[in-house]
Structure formats: structure tokens, C-alpha cells
mmCIF file of C-alpha atoms in Angstrom:
data_model
loop_
_atom_site.group_PDB
_atom_site.id
_atom_site.type_symbol
_atom_site.label_atom_id
_atom_site.label_comp_id
_atom_site.label_asym_id
_atom_site.label_seq_id
_atom_site.Cartn_x
_atom_site.Cartn_y
_atom_site.Cartn_z
ATOM 1 C CA MET A 659 6.252 -14.777 -11.514
ATOM 2 C CA TYR A 660 3.515 -11.879 -11.685
ATOM 3 C CA ALA A 661 3.451 -11.586 -15.346
ATOM 4 C CA GLN A 662 2.369 -16.054 -15.870
ATOM 5 C CA ILE A 663 0.012 -15.162 -13.261
ATOM 6 C CA LEU A 664 -1.632 -11.960 -15.055
ATOM 7 C CA ILE A 665 -1.300 -13.264 -18.597
ATOM 8 C CA GLY A 666 -3.790 -16.236 -17.439
ATOM 9 C CA VAL A 667 -6.475 -13.803 -15.835
ATOM 10 C CA LYS A 668 -9.288 -13.373 -17.658
ATOM 11 C CA PRO A 669 -11.887 -10.506 -16.404
ATOM 12 C CA ARG A 670 -15.737 -11.466 -15.605
ATOM 13 C CA SER A 671 -18.211 -8.978 -15.979
ATOM 14 C CA GLY A 672 -20.015 -7.195 -13.674
ATOM 15 C CA SER A 673 -19.287 -4.766 -10.657
ATOM 16 C CA LEU A 674 -17.765 -5.843 -7.075
ATOM 17 C CA TYR A 675 -18.241 -2.095 -6.118
ATOM 18 C CA LYS A 676 -22.220 -2.475 -6.787
ATOM 19 C CA LYS A 677 -22.210 -6.171 -4.873
ATOM 20 C CA HIS A 678 -19.995 -5.934 -1.833
ATOM 21 C CA CYS A 679 -20.706 -1.734 -1.348
ATOM 22 C CA THR A 680 -17.737 -0.744 -0.013
ATOM 23 C CA LEU A 681 -16.869 2.508 -1.821
ATOM 24 C CA THR A 682 -18.835 6.030 -1.868
ATOM 25 C CA PRO A 683 -20.615 6.674 -5.146
ATOM 26 C CA THR A 684 -17.985 9.781 -5.376
ATOM 27 C CA TYR A 685 -15.060 7.585 -5.643
ATOM 28 C CA VAL A 686 -15.954 5.296 -8.478
ATOM 29 C CA PRO A 687 -15.943 7.639 -11.102
ATOM 30 C CA GLN A 688 -12.946 9.763 -10.168
ATOM 31 C CA ASP A 689 -11.253 6.509 -10.854
ATOM 32 C CA VAL A 690 -12.496 6.136 -13.788
ATOM 33 C CA GLN A 691 -11.639 9.185 -15.318
ATOM 34 C CA ARG A 692 -8.091 8.121 -13.991
ATOM 35 C CA ILE A 693 -7.995 4.624 -15.421
ATOM 36 C CA GLU A 694 -8.836 6.382 -19.046
ATOM 37 C CA LYS A 695 -5.291 6.767 -19.598
ATOM 38 C CA ALA A 696 -4.316 3.380 -19.685
ATOM 39 C CA PHE A 697 -6.515 2.528 -22.487
ATOM 40 C CA GLY A 698 -5.954 3.977 -26.060
ATOM 41 C CA GLU A 699 -8.797 5.231 -28.819
ATOM 42 C CA ASP A 700 -8.990 2.271 -29.489
ATOM 43 C CA GLY A 701 -10.114 0.483 -25.933
ATOM 44 C CA CYS A 702 -7.542 -1.187 -25.874
ATOM 45 C CA LEU A 703 -4.410 -1.344 -23.310
ATOM 46 C CA LYS A 704 -1.529 0.764 -24.326
ATOM 47 C CA GLN A 705 0.717 -1.551 -22.863
ATOM 48 C CA PRO A 706 0.580 -5.439 -22.230
ATOM 49 C CA LYS A 707 -1.506 -6.819 -19.353
ATOM 50 C CA GLU A 708 1.204 -7.491 -17.513
ATOM 51 C CA LEU A 709 2.562 -3.949 -17.621
ATOM 52 C CA SER A 710 -0.765 -2.699 -17.111
ATOM 53 C CA ILE A 711 -2.441 -4.268 -14.025
ATOM 54 C CA ASN A 712 -2.717 -2.185 -10.808
ATOM 55 C CA LYS A 713 -2.126 -4.012 -7.951
ATOM 56 C CA VAL A 714 -2.589 -8.210 -6.570
ATOM 57 C CA GLY A 715 -3.897 -8.381 -2.618
ATOM 58 C CA HIS A 716 -4.329 -7.316 0.295
ATOM 59 C CA ALA A 717 -3.257 -10.863 1.810
ATOM 60 C CA LEU A 718 -0.755 -12.168 -0.061
ATOM 61 C CA SER A 719 1.148 -12.976 2.966
ATOM 62 C CA GLU A 720 -1.413 -15.166 4.377
ATOM 63 C CA LEU A 721 -2.175 -17.284 0.644
ATOM 64 C CA ASP A 722 1.041 -16.827 -0.921
ATOM 65 C CA PRO A 723 3.565 -18.958 0.047
ATOM 66 C CA VAL A 724 6.109 -17.189 -1.446
ATOM 67 C CA PHE A 725 5.135 -13.882 0.213
ATOM 68 C CA ARG A 726 4.458 -16.222 3.843
ATOM 69 C CA LYS A 727 8.120 -17.654 3.849
ATOM 70 C CA PHE A 728 9.374 -13.436 3.561
ATOM 71 C CA SER A 729 6.856 -12.350 6.351
ATOM 72 C CA PHE A 730 7.562 -14.985 8.696
ATOM 73 C CA SER A 731 10.887 -14.997 8.306
ATOM 74 C CA GLY A 732 13.690 -14.846 10.956
ATOM 75 C CA LYS A 733 15.128 -11.332 9.768
ATOM 76 C CA VAL A 734 11.570 -10.172 9.204
ATOM 77 C CA CYS A 735 10.604 -11.369 13.169
ATOM 78 C CA SER A 736 14.030 -10.218 14.551
ATOM 79 C CA MET A 737 13.498 -6.720 13.141
ATOM 80 C CA LEU A 738 10.250 -6.334 14.809
ATOM 81 C CA PHE A 739 10.997 -8.090 18.439
ATOM 82 C CA SER A 740 13.604 -5.172 18.251
ATOM 83 C CA LEU A 741 11.188 -2.637 17.755
ATOM 84 C CA GLY A 742 9.052 -4.024 20.550
ATOM 85 C CA TYR A 743 6.589 -5.734 18.644
ATOM 86 C CA LYS A 744 5.239 -8.702 20.757
ATOM 87 C CA ARG A 745 2.316 -10.183 18.795
ATOM 88 C CA PRO A 746 2.925 -9.187 15.242
ATOM 89 C CA VAL A 747 0.402 -9.750 12.469
ATOM 90 C CA VAL A 748 0.727 -8.762 8.803
ATOM 91 C CA ILE A 749 -2.318 -7.045 8.207
ATOM 92 C CA GLN A 750 -1.924 -5.851 4.651
ATOM 93 C CA SER A 751 0.396 -6.771 1.905
ATOM 94 C CA MET A 752 0.019 -6.535 -1.807
ATOM 95 C CA TYR A 753 1.614 -6.530 -5.062
ATOM 96 C CA ILE A 754 0.882 -3.180 -6.453
ATOM 97 C CA PHE A 755 1.099 -2.168 -10.361
ATOM 98 C CA LYS A 756 0.460 1.531 -10.046
ATOM 99 C CA GLU A 757 -0.744 3.348 -12.887
ATOM 100 C CA ASN A 758 -0.532 7.034 -13.916
ATOM 101 C CA CYS A 759 -2.974 8.136 -11.186
ATOM 102 C CA LYS A 760 -3.355 10.113 -7.907
ATOM 103 C CA SER A 761 -5.486 8.815 -5.396
ATOM 104 C CA GLU A 762 -5.903 8.650 -1.552
ATOM 105 C CA MET A 763 -7.555 5.213 -1.610
ATOM 106 C CA VAL A 764 -4.733 3.337 -2.525
ATOM 107 C CA SER A 765 -2.014 4.455 -0.809
ATOM 108 C CA ILE A 766 -1.778 2.294 2.091
ATOM 109 C CA LEU A 767 1.028 -0.243 2.209
ATOM 110 C CA GLN A 768 1.310 -3.005 -0.197
ATOM 111 C CA VAL A 769 3.558 -5.021 -2.271
ATOM 112 C CA GLU A 770 4.505 -2.093 -4.593
ATOM 113 C CA VAL A 771 5.528 -2.211 -8.265
ATOM 114 C CA LYS A 772 5.765 0.776 -10.612
ATOM 115 C CA GLN A 773 5.932 0.046 -13.857
ATOM 116 C CA PRO A 774 8.397 1.944 -16.602
ATOM 117 C CA GLY A 775 6.047 5.157 -17.371
ATOM 118 C CA ILE A 776 3.175 4.179 -16.029
ATOM 119 C CA GLY A 777 3.978 3.694 -12.003
ATOM 120 C CA GLY A 778 1.459 6.471 -10.204
ATOM 121 C CA GLU A 779 1.472 9.027 -7.371
ATOM 122 C CA VAL A 780 1.056 8.035 -4.341
ATOM 123 C CA VAL A 781 -0.093 11.281 -2.166
ATOM 124 C CA PRO A 782 1.392 12.687 1.557
ATOM 125 C CA HIS A 783 -0.408 9.963 4.262
ATOM 126 C CA GLN A 784 0.759 8.415 7.434
ATOM 127 C CA ASP A 785 0.229 4.578 7.413
ATOM 128 C CA ASN A 786 -1.709 4.727 10.783
ATOM 129 C CA SER A 787 -4.448 6.631 8.803
ATOM 130 C CA PHE A 788 -5.820 3.902 6.960
ATOM 131 C CA LEU A 789 -4.402 0.715 9.588
ATOM 132 C CA TYR A 790 -5.557 1.707 12.895
ATOM 133 C CA THR A 791 -4.988 -0.236 16.403
ATOM 134 C CA GLU A 792 -5.977 1.587 19.684
ATOM 135 C CA PRO A 793 -3.221 2.795 20.410
ATOM 136 C CA PRO A 794 -1.636 3.042 17.213
ATOM 137 C CA SER A 795 0.861 0.358 16.191
ATOM 138 C CA CYS A 796 1.532 0.151 12.607
ATOM 139 C CA THR A 797 4.850 -0.060 11.071
ATOM 140 C CA GLY A 798 5.786 -0.712 7.154
ATOM 141 C CA LEU A 799 7.865 -2.419 5.981
ATOM 142 C CA TRP A 800 9.153 -1.297 2.421
ATOM 143 C CA LEU A 801 12.137 -3.963 0.421
ATOM 144 C CA ALA A 802 13.511 -2.339 -2.802
ATOM 145 C CA LEU A 803 13.738 -5.061 -5.339
ATOM 146 C CA GLU A 804 14.877 -3.118 -7.619
ATOM 147 C CA ASP A 805 17.002 0.000 -7.585
ATOM 148 C CA ALA A 806 14.879 2.837 -6.147
ATOM 149 C CA THR A 807 15.490 6.799 -7.747
ATOM 150 C CA ILE A 808 13.727 9.716 -7.657
ATOM 151 C CA THR A 809 13.336 9.692 -11.505
ATOM 152 C CA ASN A 810 11.552 5.965 -11.278
ATOM 153 C CA GLY A 811 9.672 6.787 -8.150
ATOM 154 C CA CYS A 812 11.568 6.253 -4.917
ATOM 155 C CA LEU A 813 9.691 7.469 -1.716
ATOM 156 C CA TRP A 814 9.766 10.652 -0.153
ATOM 157 C CA ALA A 815 9.391 11.227 3.680
ATOM 158 C CA ILE A 816 8.930 14.250 5.604
ATOM 159 C CA PRO A 817 11.958 13.793 8.709
ATOM 160 C CA GLY A 818 10.256 13.873 12.119
ATOM 161 C CA SER A 819 6.789 13.910 11.255
ATOM 162 C CA HIS A 820 6.252 11.009 12.735
ATOM 163 C CA LYS A 821 6.498 12.886 16.331
ATOM 164 C CA ASN A 822 3.589 15.185 15.096
ATOM 165 C CA GLY A 823 0.217 12.823 15.654
ATOM 166 C CA LEU A 824 -1.716 10.836 13.573
ATOM 167 C CA LYS A 825 -3.378 13.802 11.387
ATOM 168 C CA ARG A 826 -7.015 11.878 9.947
ATOM 169 C CA ARG A 827 -8.287 8.604 9.822
ATOM 170 C CA LEU A 828 -9.775 6.457 6.740
ATOM 171 C CA ILE A 829 -13.296 5.154 8.441
ATOM 172 C CA ARG A 830 -15.285 2.347 7.131
ATOM 173 C CA GLY A 831 -19.497 3.302 7.727
ATOM 174 C CA GLU A 832 -22.783 1.620 6.113
ATOM 175 C CA ASN A 833 -22.566 3.959 3.570
ATOM 176 C CA GLY A 834 -18.863 3.439 2.204
ATOM 177 C CA VAL A 835 -15.328 4.958 3.789
ATOM 178 C CA HIS A 836 -14.546 8.254 4.040
ATOM 179 C CA PHE A 837 -11.643 9.976 5.807
ATOM 180 C CA ASP A 838 -12.876 11.837 9.216
ATOM 181 C CA ARG A 839 -11.101 15.203 8.156
ATOM 182 C CA PRO A 840 -9.950 16.976 5.279
ATOM 183 C CA SER A 841 -6.830 16.430 3.490
ATOM 184 C CA LEU A 842 -3.488 18.570 4.969
ATOM 185 C CA SER A 843 -1.483 20.471 2.553
ATOM 186 C CA TYR A 844 2.288 19.756 2.915
ATOM 187 C CA ASP A 845 5.550 21.854 1.808
ATOM 188 C CA GLN A 846 6.889 19.789 -1.103
ATOM 189 C CA LYS A 847 10.101 21.472 0.512
ATOM 190 C CA ASP A 848 10.158 19.533 3.524
ATOM 191 C CA PHE A 849 10.254 16.127 2.261
ATOM 192 C CA VAL A 850 13.731 14.152 1.378
ATOM 193 C CA PRO A 851 14.189 11.299 -1.218
ATOM 194 C CA LEU A 852 14.908 8.039 0.173
ATOM 195 C CA GLU A 853 16.752 6.250 -2.636
ATOM 196 C CA VAL A 854 17.920 3.257 -1.586
ATOM 197 C CA LYS A 855 19.307 -0.056 -3.374
ATOM 198 C CA SER A 856 17.757 -2.732 -4.223
ATOM 199 C CA GLY A 857 17.364 -5.500 -1.262
ATOM 200 C CA SER A 858 17.357 -2.410 1.256
ATOM 201 C CA LEU A 859 14.523 -2.367 3.898
ATOM 202 C CA VAL A 860 12.884 0.926 4.581
ATOM 203 C CA VAL A 861 11.024 0.809 7.960
ATOM 204 C CA ILE A 862 8.089 2.937 8.287
ATOM 205 C CA HIS A 863 6.440 4.339 11.208
ATOM 206 C CA GLY A 864 2.957 4.568 10.916
ATOM 207 C CA ASN A 865 2.382 8.353 12.081
ATOM 208 C CA LEU A 866 5.553 8.968 9.232
ATOM 209 C CA VAL A 867 3.988 11.750 6.535
ATOM 210 C CA HIS A 868 5.340 9.821 3.140
ATOM 211 C CA GLN A 869 4.361 9.757 -0.706
ATOM 212 C CA SER A 870 6.087 8.804 -3.914
ATOM 213 C CA PHE A 871 5.704 10.597 -7.134
ATOM 214 C CA GLU A 872 4.788 8.860 -10.487
ATOM 215 C CA ASN A 873 7.251 6.554 -12.746
ATOM 216 C CA GLN A 874 7.935 8.526 -15.639
ATOM 217 C CA SER A 875 11.136 6.822 -16.666
ATOM 218 C CA PRO A 876 11.751 3.489 -18.442
ATOM 219 C CA LYS A 877 13.293 1.792 -15.762
ATOM 220 C CA SER A 878 10.503 -0.086 -12.945
ATOM 221 C CA ARG A 879 10.456 -0.047 -9.354
ATOM 222 C CA HIS A 880 9.604 -3.079 -7.889
ATOM 223 C CA ALA A 881 8.848 -3.323 -4.171
ATOM 224 C CA LEU A 882 7.659 -5.425 -1.456
ATOM 225 C CA SER A 883 5.837 -3.734 1.311
ATOM 226 C CA LEU A 884 4.319 -4.866 4.024
ATOM 227 C CA HIS A 885 1.852 -3.385 7.016
ATOM 228 C CA VAL A 886 2.639 -5.062 10.574
ATOM 229 C CA VAL A 887 0.372 -4.106 13.751
ATOM 230 C CA ASP A 888 0.641 -5.541 17.273
ATOM 231 C CA THR A 889 -2.106 -7.740 19.022
ATOM 232 C CA ASP A 890 -1.015 -7.579 22.033
ATOM 233 C CA GLY A 891 -2.617 -4.883 24.399
ATOM 234 C CA PHE A 892 -3.947 -3.211 21.048
ATOM 235 C CA LYS A 893 -7.053 -3.425 19.477
ATOM 236 C CA TRP A 894 -8.017 -3.404 15.732
ATOM 237 C CA VAL A 895 -10.981 -1.150 15.814
ATOM 238 C CA GLY A 896 -13.803 -2.152 14.137
ATOM 239 C CA ASP A 897 -13.799 1.089 11.546
ATOM 240 C CA ASN A 898 -11.126 0.507 10.087
ATOM 241 C CA TRP A 899 -11.460 -0.386 6.175
ATOM 242 C CA ILE A 900 -10.328 -4.078 6.258
ATOM 243 C CA ARG A 901 -12.590 -6.461 8.467
ATOM 244 C CA ARG A 902 -11.533 -9.874 9.227
ATOM 245 C CA LYS A 903 -13.617 -12.581 9.768
ATOM 246 C CA VAL A 904 -11.166 -15.157 11.051
ATOM 247 C CA ALA A 905 -8.143 -13.888 13.220
ATOM 248 C CA LEU A 906 -4.616 -13.446 11.490
ATOM 249 C CA GLU A 907 -1.605 -15.670 12.686
ATOM 250 C CA PRO A 908 1.056 -13.502 14.372
ATOM 251 C CA LEU A 909 4.801 -13.872 13.281
ATOM 252 C CA TYR A 910 5.366 -15.349 16.510
ATOM 253 C CA VAL A 911 4.904 -14.653 20.350
ATOM 254 C CA TYR A 912 6.689 -13.054 23.004
#
């Protein structure tokens, strides 16, 4: 499905970064250096377009009927109800095609696709850092659409790290986005791999420290990933990087 959509895409010239002023000046040059890996010496993509795209998002559950059907399904709602959610909304959903790059800014919850040989690394992070409510209420839902293994870029997490609190936040201000605290160093020995079979759902606490490595295998690792927050007794903070003009429809109201 996604391949058919991407084949018809014709990128327009111009910079969304310049038009909307959403990123800091130092972020764009860093990403340009990473993007270079996707191109050959002739300036063309090394792989077909459908195998080279980075991501599609961030509101697939809101705008696409296929993703919306899954998000509002009885199974998803029942699971969230069992976790205590009273008025949950999907604050973000994406289809991500991770290039062979490393960036803190793209490590947010998503529909995720690690293409064979190019699926990029996601550095250690907590989802509440990017999608913050008062009090914190973010939960990640990570549905494996293919087997996720160590070789093709499965998730890794530090057991029990969700009990240690939120370490930092991504703040959106007048001059762009920035983290309110420096990045932390983690001992890779503390991480354990979350290898799962296709069809498995991984539920991720908003404070759990998790990551994934580059997909350097010949096999893809597709996954649908949603981030959910509660809106009953919880406030979506105004300095989040996501700002909406229209309120999201709740999955259900208890």
C-alpha cells in the first residue's frame, strides 16, 4: 500500500523548515549530513523511492481510514481501558522509513518501518519527553507487522527504568525546539532486546528508556506505533512540539 502512494509522490521545491520555522538552525545541517548516506555520487537515491523514504505522519490515525480502524478497534480500546485510561486520544501515529542516520528528534512514537539495510538507529529516549501531559500519561503501542529481531532492528529497553521518573523534555519555544536538559549516558549492558513475532503488541510506559539499532540485515522490520495520552484529568502542555488547532476525537469516553 505505502509503495503505491510513494511512487506517485513528486516533491516540490522549497523549504518547510524555512516557511514554518519549526527547527533550530543547528538541527538542519546535522540532518543534511545524515541524509547524504541515502544518495549515490550521481545525486540519485541508492534504492527505489519506496525503499528510501524516511517517514509518513504524524496523524495517520486521524486521517487514514486503515490506521483509524485499528486505533479505534475494540482490542485497542479494551487494552487501554485495562490500563486505566478514561478518555484516551492518539496524539501521534506515523509510518516511518528510518534511513541510516542517528537523530534524537525523530525518535518519537510512530508507525515504523525499518527498511532492509537502511533502517536507522533510534537513540535511548523516553516517550514522555516528546509527548507530555500534566501529570504524564503517554503510553506507546508498538505493533510488529513483521518479526522483529536483533539483526533487523528490534526494540531494546532497560527493565524497570520507567520507575526512575522523566529525565528531560523536548520544548517548543519561539525559536524552535530544544531539550531542557542534556542527553544522558546509558550503559548498553542494561538494555535487553525485545524480539517479538509478527502480530505481537509491545506496550511501552511513557518513562521507559528504550532504543533500537540500525537495520543492517536484508530483511525489513515493519511496525505500527501509536502514542496515546489521556485527556480526562490530564493537561496537554502548551510547549509540546505538537500543537493542534482542533481537539482530537477520543477513542472512547468512560
